[in-house]
Coordinates of C-alpha atoms in Angstrom, one line a residue:
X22 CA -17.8 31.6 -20.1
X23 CA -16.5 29.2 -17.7
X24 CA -18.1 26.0 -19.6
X25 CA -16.6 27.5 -22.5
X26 CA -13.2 27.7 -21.4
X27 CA -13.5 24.2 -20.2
X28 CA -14.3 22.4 -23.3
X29 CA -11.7 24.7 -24.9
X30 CA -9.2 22.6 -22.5
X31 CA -10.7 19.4 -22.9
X32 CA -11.0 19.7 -26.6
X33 CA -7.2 20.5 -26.4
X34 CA -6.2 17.8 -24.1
X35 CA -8.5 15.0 -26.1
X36 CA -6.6 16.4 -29.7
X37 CA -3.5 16.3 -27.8
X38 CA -4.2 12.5 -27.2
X39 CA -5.1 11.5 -30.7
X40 CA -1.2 12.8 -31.5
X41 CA 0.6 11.6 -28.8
X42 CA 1.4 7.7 -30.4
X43 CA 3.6 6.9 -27.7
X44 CA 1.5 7.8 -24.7
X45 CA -0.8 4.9 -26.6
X46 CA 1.9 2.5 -27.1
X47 CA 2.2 2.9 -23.3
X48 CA -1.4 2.8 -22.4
X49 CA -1.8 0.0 -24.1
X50 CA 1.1 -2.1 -22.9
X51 CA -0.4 -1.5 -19.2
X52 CA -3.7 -3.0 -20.3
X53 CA -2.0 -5.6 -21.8
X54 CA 0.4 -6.2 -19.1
X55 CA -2.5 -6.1 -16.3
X56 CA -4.6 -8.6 -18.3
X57 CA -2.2 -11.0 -18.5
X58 CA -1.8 -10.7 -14.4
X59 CA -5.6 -10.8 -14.2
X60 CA -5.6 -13.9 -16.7
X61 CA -2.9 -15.8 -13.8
X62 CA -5.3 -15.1 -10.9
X63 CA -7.7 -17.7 -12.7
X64 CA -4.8 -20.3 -13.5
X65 CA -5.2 -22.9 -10.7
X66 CA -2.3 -24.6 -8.6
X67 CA -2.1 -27.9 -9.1
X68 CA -2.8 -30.9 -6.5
X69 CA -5.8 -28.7 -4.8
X70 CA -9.6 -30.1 -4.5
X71 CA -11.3 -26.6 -5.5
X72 CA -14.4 -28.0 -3.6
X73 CA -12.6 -28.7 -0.7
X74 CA -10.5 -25.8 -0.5
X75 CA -13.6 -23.2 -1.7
X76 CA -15.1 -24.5 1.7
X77 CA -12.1 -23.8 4.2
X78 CA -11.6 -20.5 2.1
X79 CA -15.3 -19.7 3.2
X80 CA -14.8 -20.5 6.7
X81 CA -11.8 -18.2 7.2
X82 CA -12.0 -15.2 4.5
X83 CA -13.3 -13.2 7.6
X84 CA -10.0 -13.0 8.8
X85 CA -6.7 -11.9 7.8
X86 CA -6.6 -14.5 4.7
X87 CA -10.3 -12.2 3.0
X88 CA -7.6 -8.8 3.5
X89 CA -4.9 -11.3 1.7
X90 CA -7.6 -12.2 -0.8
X91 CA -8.3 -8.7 -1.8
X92 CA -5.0 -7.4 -2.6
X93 CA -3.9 -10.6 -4.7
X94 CA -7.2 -10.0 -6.8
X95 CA -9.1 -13.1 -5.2
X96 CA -6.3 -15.5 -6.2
X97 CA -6.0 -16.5 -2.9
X98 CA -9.8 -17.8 -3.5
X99 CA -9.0 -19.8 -6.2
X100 CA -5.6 -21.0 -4.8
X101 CA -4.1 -19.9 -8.4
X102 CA -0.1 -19.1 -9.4
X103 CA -0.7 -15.7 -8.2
X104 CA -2.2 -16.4 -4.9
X105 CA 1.4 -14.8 -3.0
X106 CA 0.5 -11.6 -5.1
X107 CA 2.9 -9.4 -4.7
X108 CA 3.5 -8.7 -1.1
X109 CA 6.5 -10.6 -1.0
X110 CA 8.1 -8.4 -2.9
X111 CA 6.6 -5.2 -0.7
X112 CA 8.0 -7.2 2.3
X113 CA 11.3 -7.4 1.1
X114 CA 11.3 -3.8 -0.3
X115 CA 10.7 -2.6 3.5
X116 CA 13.2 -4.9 4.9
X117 CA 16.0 -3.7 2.4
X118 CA 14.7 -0.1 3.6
X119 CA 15.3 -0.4 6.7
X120 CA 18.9 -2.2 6.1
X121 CA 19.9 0.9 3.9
X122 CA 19.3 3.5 7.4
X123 CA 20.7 0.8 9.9
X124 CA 23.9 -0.9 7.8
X125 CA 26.4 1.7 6.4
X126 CA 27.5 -0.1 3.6
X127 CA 23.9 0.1 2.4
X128 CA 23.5 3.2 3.1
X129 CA 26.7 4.0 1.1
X130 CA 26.0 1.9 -1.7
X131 CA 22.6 4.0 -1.9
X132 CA 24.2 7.7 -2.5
X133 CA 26.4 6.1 -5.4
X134 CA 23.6 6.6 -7.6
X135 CA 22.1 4.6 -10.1
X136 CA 24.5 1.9 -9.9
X137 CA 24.5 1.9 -6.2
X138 CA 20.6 1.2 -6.4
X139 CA 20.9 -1.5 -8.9
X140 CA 22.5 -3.4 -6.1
X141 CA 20.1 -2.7 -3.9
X142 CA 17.4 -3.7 -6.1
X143 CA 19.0 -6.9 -6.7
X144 CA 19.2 -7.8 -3.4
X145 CA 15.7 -7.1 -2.9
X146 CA 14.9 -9.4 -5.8
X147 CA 16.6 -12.1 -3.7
X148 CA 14.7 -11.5 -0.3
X149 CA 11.9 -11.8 -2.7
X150 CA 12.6 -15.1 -3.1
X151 CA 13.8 -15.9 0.3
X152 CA 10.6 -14.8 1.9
X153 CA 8.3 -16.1 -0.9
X154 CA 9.4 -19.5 -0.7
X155 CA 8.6 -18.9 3.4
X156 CA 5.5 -17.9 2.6
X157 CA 5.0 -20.7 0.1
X158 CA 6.2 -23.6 2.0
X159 CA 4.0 -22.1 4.9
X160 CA 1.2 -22.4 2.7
X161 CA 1.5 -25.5 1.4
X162 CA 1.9 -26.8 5.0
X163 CA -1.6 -24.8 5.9
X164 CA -3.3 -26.8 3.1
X165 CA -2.2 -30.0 3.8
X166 CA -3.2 -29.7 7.6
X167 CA -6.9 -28.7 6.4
X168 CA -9.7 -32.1 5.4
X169 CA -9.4 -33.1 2.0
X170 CA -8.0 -30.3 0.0
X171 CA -4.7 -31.7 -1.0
X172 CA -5.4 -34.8 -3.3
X173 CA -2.0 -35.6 -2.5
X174 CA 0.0 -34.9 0.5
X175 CA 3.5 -35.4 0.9
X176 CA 7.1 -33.5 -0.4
X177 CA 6.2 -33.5 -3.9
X178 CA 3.0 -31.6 -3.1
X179 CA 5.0 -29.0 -1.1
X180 CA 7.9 -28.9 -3.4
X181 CA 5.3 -28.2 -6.3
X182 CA 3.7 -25.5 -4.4
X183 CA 6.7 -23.4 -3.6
X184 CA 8.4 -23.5 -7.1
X185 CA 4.8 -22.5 -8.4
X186 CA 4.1 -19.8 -5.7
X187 CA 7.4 -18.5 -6.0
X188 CA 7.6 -18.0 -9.8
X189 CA 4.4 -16.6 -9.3
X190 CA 5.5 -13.6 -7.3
X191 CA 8.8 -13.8 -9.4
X192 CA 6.6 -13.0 -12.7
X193 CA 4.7 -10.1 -10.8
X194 CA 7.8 -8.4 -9.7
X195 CA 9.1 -8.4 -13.5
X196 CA 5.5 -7.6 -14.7
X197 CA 5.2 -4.4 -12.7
X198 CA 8.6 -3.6 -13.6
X199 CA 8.1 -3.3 -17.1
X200 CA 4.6 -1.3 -16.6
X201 CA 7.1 1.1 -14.5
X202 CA 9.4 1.6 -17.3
X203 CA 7.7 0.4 -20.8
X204 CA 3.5 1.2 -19.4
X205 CA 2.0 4.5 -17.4
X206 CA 2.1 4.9 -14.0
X207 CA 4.1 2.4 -11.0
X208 CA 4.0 -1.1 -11.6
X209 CA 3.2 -2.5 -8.6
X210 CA 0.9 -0.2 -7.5
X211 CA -1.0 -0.9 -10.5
X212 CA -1.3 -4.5 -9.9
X213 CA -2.9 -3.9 -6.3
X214 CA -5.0 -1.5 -7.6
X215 CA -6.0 -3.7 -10.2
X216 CA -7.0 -6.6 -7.7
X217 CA -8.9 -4.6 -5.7
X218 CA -10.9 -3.1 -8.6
X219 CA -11.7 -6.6 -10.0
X220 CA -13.1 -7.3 -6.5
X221 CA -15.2 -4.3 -6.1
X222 CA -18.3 -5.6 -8.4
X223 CA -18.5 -9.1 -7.0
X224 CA -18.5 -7.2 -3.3
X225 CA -21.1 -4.6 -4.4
X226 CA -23.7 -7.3 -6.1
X227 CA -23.3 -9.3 -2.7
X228 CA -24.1 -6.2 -0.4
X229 CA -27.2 -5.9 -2.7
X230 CA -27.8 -9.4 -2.4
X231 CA -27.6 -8.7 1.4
X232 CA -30.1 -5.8 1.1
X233 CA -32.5 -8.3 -0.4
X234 CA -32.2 -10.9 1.8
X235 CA -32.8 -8.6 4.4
X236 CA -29.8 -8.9 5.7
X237 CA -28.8 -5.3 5.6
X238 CA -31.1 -2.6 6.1
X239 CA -31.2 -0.3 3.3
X240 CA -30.5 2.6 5.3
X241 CA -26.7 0.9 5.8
X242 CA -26.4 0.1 2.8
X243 CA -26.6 4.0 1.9
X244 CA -25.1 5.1 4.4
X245 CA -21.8 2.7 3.7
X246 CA -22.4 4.6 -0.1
X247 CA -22.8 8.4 1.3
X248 CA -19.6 7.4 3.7
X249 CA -17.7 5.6 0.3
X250 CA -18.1 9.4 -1.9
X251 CA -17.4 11.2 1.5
X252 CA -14.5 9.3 1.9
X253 CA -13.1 9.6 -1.5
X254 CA -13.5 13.0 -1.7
X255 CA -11.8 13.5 1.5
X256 CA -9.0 11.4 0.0
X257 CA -8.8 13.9 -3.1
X258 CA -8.3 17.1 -1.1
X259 CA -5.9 15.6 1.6
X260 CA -3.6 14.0 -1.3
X261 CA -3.7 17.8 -3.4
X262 CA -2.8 19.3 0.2
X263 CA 0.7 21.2 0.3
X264 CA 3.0 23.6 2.4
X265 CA 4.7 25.7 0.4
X266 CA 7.6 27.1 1.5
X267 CA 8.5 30.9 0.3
X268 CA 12.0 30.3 -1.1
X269 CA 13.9 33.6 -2.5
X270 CA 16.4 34.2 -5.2
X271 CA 19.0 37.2 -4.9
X272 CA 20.2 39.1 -7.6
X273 CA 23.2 37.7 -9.3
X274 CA 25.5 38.4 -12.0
X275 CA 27.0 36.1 -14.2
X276 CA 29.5 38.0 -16.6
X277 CA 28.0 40.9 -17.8
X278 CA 24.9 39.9 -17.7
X279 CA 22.6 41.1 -14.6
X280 CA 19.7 38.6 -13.5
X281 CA 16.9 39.9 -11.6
X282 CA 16.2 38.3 -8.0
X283 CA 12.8 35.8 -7.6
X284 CA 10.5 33.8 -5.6
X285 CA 9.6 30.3 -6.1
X286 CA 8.4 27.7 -3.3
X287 CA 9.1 24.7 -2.1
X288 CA 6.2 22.0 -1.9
X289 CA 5.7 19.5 0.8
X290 CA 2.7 17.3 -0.1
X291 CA 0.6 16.5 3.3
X292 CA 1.1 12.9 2.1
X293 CA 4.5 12.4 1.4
X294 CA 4.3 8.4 1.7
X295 CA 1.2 8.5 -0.3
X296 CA -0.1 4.3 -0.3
X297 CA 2.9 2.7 1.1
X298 CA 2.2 3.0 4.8
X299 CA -1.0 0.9 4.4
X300 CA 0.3 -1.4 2.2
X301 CA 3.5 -1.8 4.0
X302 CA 1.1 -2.5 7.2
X303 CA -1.3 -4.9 5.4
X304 CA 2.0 -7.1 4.2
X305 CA 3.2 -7.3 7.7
X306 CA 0.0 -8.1 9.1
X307 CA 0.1 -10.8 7.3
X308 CA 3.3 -13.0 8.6
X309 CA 1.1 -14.3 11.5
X310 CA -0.9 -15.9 8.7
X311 CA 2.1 -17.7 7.6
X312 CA 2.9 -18.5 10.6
X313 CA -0.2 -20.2 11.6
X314 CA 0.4 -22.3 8.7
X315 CA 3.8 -23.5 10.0
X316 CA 1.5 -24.2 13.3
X317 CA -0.8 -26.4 11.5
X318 CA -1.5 -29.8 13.4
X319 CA 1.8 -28.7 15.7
X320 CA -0.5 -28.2 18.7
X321 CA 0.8 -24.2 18.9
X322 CA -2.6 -23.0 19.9
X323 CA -0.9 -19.3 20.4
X324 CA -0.3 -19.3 17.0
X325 CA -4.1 -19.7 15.9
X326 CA -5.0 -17.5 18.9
X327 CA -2.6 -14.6 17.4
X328 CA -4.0 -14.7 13.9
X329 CA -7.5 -14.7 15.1
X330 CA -6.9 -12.0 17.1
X331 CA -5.4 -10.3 13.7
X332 CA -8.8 -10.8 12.1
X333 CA -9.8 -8.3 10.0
X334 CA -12.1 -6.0 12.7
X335 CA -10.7 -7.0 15.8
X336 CA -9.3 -4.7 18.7
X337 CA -5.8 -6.0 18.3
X338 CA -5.8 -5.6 14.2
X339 CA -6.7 -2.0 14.9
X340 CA -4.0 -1.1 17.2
X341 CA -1.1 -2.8 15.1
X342 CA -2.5 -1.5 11.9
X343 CA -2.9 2.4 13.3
X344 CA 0.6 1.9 14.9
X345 CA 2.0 0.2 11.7
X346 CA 1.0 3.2 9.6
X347 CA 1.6 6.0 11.7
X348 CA 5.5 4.2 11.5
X349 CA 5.6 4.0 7.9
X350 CA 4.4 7.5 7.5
X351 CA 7.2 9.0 9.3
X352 CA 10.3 6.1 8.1
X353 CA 8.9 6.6 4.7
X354 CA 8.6 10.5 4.3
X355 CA 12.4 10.3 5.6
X356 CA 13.6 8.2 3.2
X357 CA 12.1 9.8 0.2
X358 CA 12.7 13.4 1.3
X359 CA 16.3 14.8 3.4
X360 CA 15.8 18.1 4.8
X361 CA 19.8 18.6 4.9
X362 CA 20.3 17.9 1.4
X363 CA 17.5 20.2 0.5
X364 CA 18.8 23.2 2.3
X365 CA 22.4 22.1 0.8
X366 CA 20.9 22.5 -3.3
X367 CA 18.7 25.6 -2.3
X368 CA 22.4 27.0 -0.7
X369 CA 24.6 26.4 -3.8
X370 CA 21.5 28.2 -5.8
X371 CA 21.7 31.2 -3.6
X372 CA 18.3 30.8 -2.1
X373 CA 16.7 30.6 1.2
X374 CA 13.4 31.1 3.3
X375 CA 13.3 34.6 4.4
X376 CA 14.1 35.3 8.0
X377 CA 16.3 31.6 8.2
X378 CA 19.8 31.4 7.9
X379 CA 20.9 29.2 4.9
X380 CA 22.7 26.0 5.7
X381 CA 22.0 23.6 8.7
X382 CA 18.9 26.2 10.2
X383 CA 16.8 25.8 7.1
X384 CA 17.5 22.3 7.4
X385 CA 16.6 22.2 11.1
X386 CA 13.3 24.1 9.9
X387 CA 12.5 22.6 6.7
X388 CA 13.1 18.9 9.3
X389 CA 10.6 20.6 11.8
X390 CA 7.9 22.0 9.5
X391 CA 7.9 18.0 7.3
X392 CA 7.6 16.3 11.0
X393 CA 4.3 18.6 11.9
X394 CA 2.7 17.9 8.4
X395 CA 3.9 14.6 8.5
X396 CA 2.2 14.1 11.6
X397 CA -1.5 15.8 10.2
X398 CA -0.8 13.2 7.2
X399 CA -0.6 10.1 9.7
X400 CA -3.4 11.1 11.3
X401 CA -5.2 11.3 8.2
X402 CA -4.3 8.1 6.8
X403 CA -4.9 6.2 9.8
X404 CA -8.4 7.7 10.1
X405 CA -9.3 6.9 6.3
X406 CA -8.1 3.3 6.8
X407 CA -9.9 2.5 10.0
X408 CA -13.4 4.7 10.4
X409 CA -15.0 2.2 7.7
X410 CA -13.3 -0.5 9.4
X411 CA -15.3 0.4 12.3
X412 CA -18.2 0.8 10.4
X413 CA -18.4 -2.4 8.1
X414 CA -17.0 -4.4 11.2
X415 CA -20.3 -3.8 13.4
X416 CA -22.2 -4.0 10.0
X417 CA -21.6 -6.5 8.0
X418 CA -20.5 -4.9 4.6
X419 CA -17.5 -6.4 2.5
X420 CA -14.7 -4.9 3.4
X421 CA -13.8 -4.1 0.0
X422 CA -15.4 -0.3 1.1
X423 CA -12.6 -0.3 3.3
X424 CA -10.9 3.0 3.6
X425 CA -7.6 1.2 2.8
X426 CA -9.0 -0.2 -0.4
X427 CA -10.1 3.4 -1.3
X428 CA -7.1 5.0 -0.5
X429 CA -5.3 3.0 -2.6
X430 CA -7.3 2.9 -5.7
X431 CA -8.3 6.9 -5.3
X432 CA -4.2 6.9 -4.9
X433 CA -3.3 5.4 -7.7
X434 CA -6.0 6.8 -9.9
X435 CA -4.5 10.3 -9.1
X436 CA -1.0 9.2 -9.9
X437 CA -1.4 7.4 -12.6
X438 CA -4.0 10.4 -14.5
X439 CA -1.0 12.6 -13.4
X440 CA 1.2 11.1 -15.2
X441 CA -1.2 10.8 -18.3
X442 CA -1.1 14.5 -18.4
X443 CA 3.1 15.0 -17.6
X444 CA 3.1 13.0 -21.2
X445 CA 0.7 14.8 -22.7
X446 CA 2.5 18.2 -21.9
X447 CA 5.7 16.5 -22.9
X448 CA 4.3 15.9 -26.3
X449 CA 2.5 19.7 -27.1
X450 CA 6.4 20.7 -25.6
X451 CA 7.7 18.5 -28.2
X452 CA 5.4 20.2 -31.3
X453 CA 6.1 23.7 -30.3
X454 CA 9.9 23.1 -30.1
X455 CA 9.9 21.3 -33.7
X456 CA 7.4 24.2 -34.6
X457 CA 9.7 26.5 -33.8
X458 CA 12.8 24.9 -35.5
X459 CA 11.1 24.6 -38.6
X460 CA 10.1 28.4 -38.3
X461 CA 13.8 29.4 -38.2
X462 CA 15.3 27.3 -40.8
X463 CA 12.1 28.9 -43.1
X464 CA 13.9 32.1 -41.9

């Protein structure tokens, strides 16, 4: 009966899709607009020996530069026009953040509404560019210092690089944009997402390959498979996981009309920062890489001695990347969700949590009972990100099994699927309200 029922649905849901034109229009326009970003990871800068610089790459994809690698979709690899990726962008995003909560202006110009957030975004589009051509310049100063893979060093050569870099990051930004507001799902999360899943087959034939060798016992190899489903089925219930807050409704009359009192709740999602603590965290953890580059041939041995202490697996990486998202758990949940304005719309409505007083103590509580499932959600996160890091550290495995990898494309997945079906019941809402108009004017 159950089975039954369920096809029921899905034969609903699948005739519901043949109808809905421009759920396809968008579909299709994030395929497009994600092929044409996969098509720029392959487009290579100019002025680079790809022999030479395939063989550094080799020599340091361990590190910092391999997590760098993954979430620009291995453009970094090929030293293409989208090798920067998109964490510029991410960077600046969390700088402006932090502005908006520090500099009252900011913070002004943000409770003005949509306006008020053009601006912001704006100037987030120009630290974009600020810290892109950083990065850039950085770069190019990192190549030059390694054997042969500029063909020609020099002011051109770096000029070249940051303008290409740069427009690069410049055409990401737009890109994920439009799949935010013309596609399905967010943008920019798409674009990670889609650089790590472009990854994972190249990183699951080279485990195999490591199997063969002998390399890997087998028993890792499925025991880093048995973790991977364990994992993302861990990640599926904690992102479904919510408080819900009893909220109740008085009776109220508005003119002669009598309206019976309710109850609804109030959700708070375990993970109310969803991906952007780890992503946040990865884009940091990568300015010692720039860094470095600055260092290159400068004789700043501390410089080298931090980012290889940043390697992907070691000690110190752990720490600042636990720390890092634990942070951007907490400044993230309270920038996306204010306890005092929530208790101010439930008070104007007439509701309230039974046995608190409306006002400032049901924002007081609402604050206390976010900062205790905030805390379960940190702790979460940070043990998804790092038990595999553990594991594929003292193993061997690419760390595209990571837990942050999985997290983000288990993440996204969900979102995006969630907003699949929000259009879908947009559209059936749509035919049963022209339905229904048809119906009356037939009447």
């Amino acid at each position: 009966m159950a089975s039954a029922a369920e096809q029921l649905a899905s034969n609903l849901n699948f005739s519901a899709f043949a109808k809905a034109e421009e759920l396809k229009k968008r579909i299709w326009f994030t395929l497009g607009a994600l092929l044409v970003y996969r098509l720029g990871t392959y487009i290579p800068m100019p002025g680079i020996n790809p022999e030479a610089f395939a063989q550094a790459f080799n020599q340091a994809q361990s590190g910092i530069i391999g997590m760098f690698n993954m979430f620009a979709g291995g453009a970094v690899e090929r030293m293409a026009i989208f090798a920067l990726g998109i964490m510029p962008y991410i960077s600046a995003s969390i700088i402006m953040q932090l502005m908006t909560t520090v500099v009252p202006s900011l913070e002004q110009m943000k409770k003005e509404g949509e306006q008020g957030r053009k601006v912001i975004n704006q100037y987030t589009r120009y630290g974009t560019v600020i810290l892109a051509a950083f990065q850039a310049y950085g770069i190019a100063i990192g190549l030059e210092g390694a054997a042969n893979v500029v063909t020609d060093p020099g002011w051109f050569f770096r000029a070249s690089t940051v303008i290409t870099l740069v427009g690069g990051t410049m055409f990401l930004m737009w890109l994920g944009e439009q799949i935010t507001s013309r596609g399905i799902g967010n943008g920019i999360s798409l674009i990670i997402f889609a650089g790590i899943v472009a990854g994972l087959p190249a990183a699951v034939v080279q485990t195999l390959e490591l199997g063969r060798q002998g390399s890997l016992a087998t028993w890792i190899i499925l025991a880093v498979i048995i973790l991977a489903v364990v994992v993302i089925g861990f990640i599926v219930f904690m992102e479904r996981a919510q408080r819900r807050l009893l909220i109740q409704y008085p009776k109220r009359q508005m003119g002669n009309r009598m309206f019976e009192g309710n109850t609804s709740f109030l959700p708070l999602k375990l993970n109310t920062a969803g991906v952007i603590p780890p992503i946040f965290a990865s884009s940091l953890l990568l300015v010692p890489a720039t860094l470095a580059g600055f260092g290159q041939g400068s004789g700043n041995e501390w410089l080298t001695y931090i980012t290889a202490a940043l390697g992907h697996g070691q000690p110190l990486f752990m720490v600042a990347y636990a720390g890092m998202i634990i942070f951007f758990c907490f400044f993230y949940t309270a920038i996306v969700f204010n306890p005092s304005d929530t208790a101010d719309n439930l008070k104007k409505h007439g509701g309230f949590i039974p046995g608190i007083r409306p006002g400032e103590r049901t924002a007081q509580y609402i604050d206390y009972v976010l900062t205790r499932i905030t805390t379960v959600g940190a702790i979460y996160i940070t043990i998804v990100c790092l038990l595999p890091e553990f594991l594929i550290s003292a193993t061997g495995v690419p760390f595209y099994f990571g837990g942050t990898s999985l997290l983000i494309v288990v993440s996204v997945t969900m979102d995006t699927v969630s907003q699949i079906q929000g259009h879908l019941l947009a559209h059936q809402y749509e035919g049963l309200v022209k339905k229904a108009k048809l119906r009356g004017r037939r009447r």
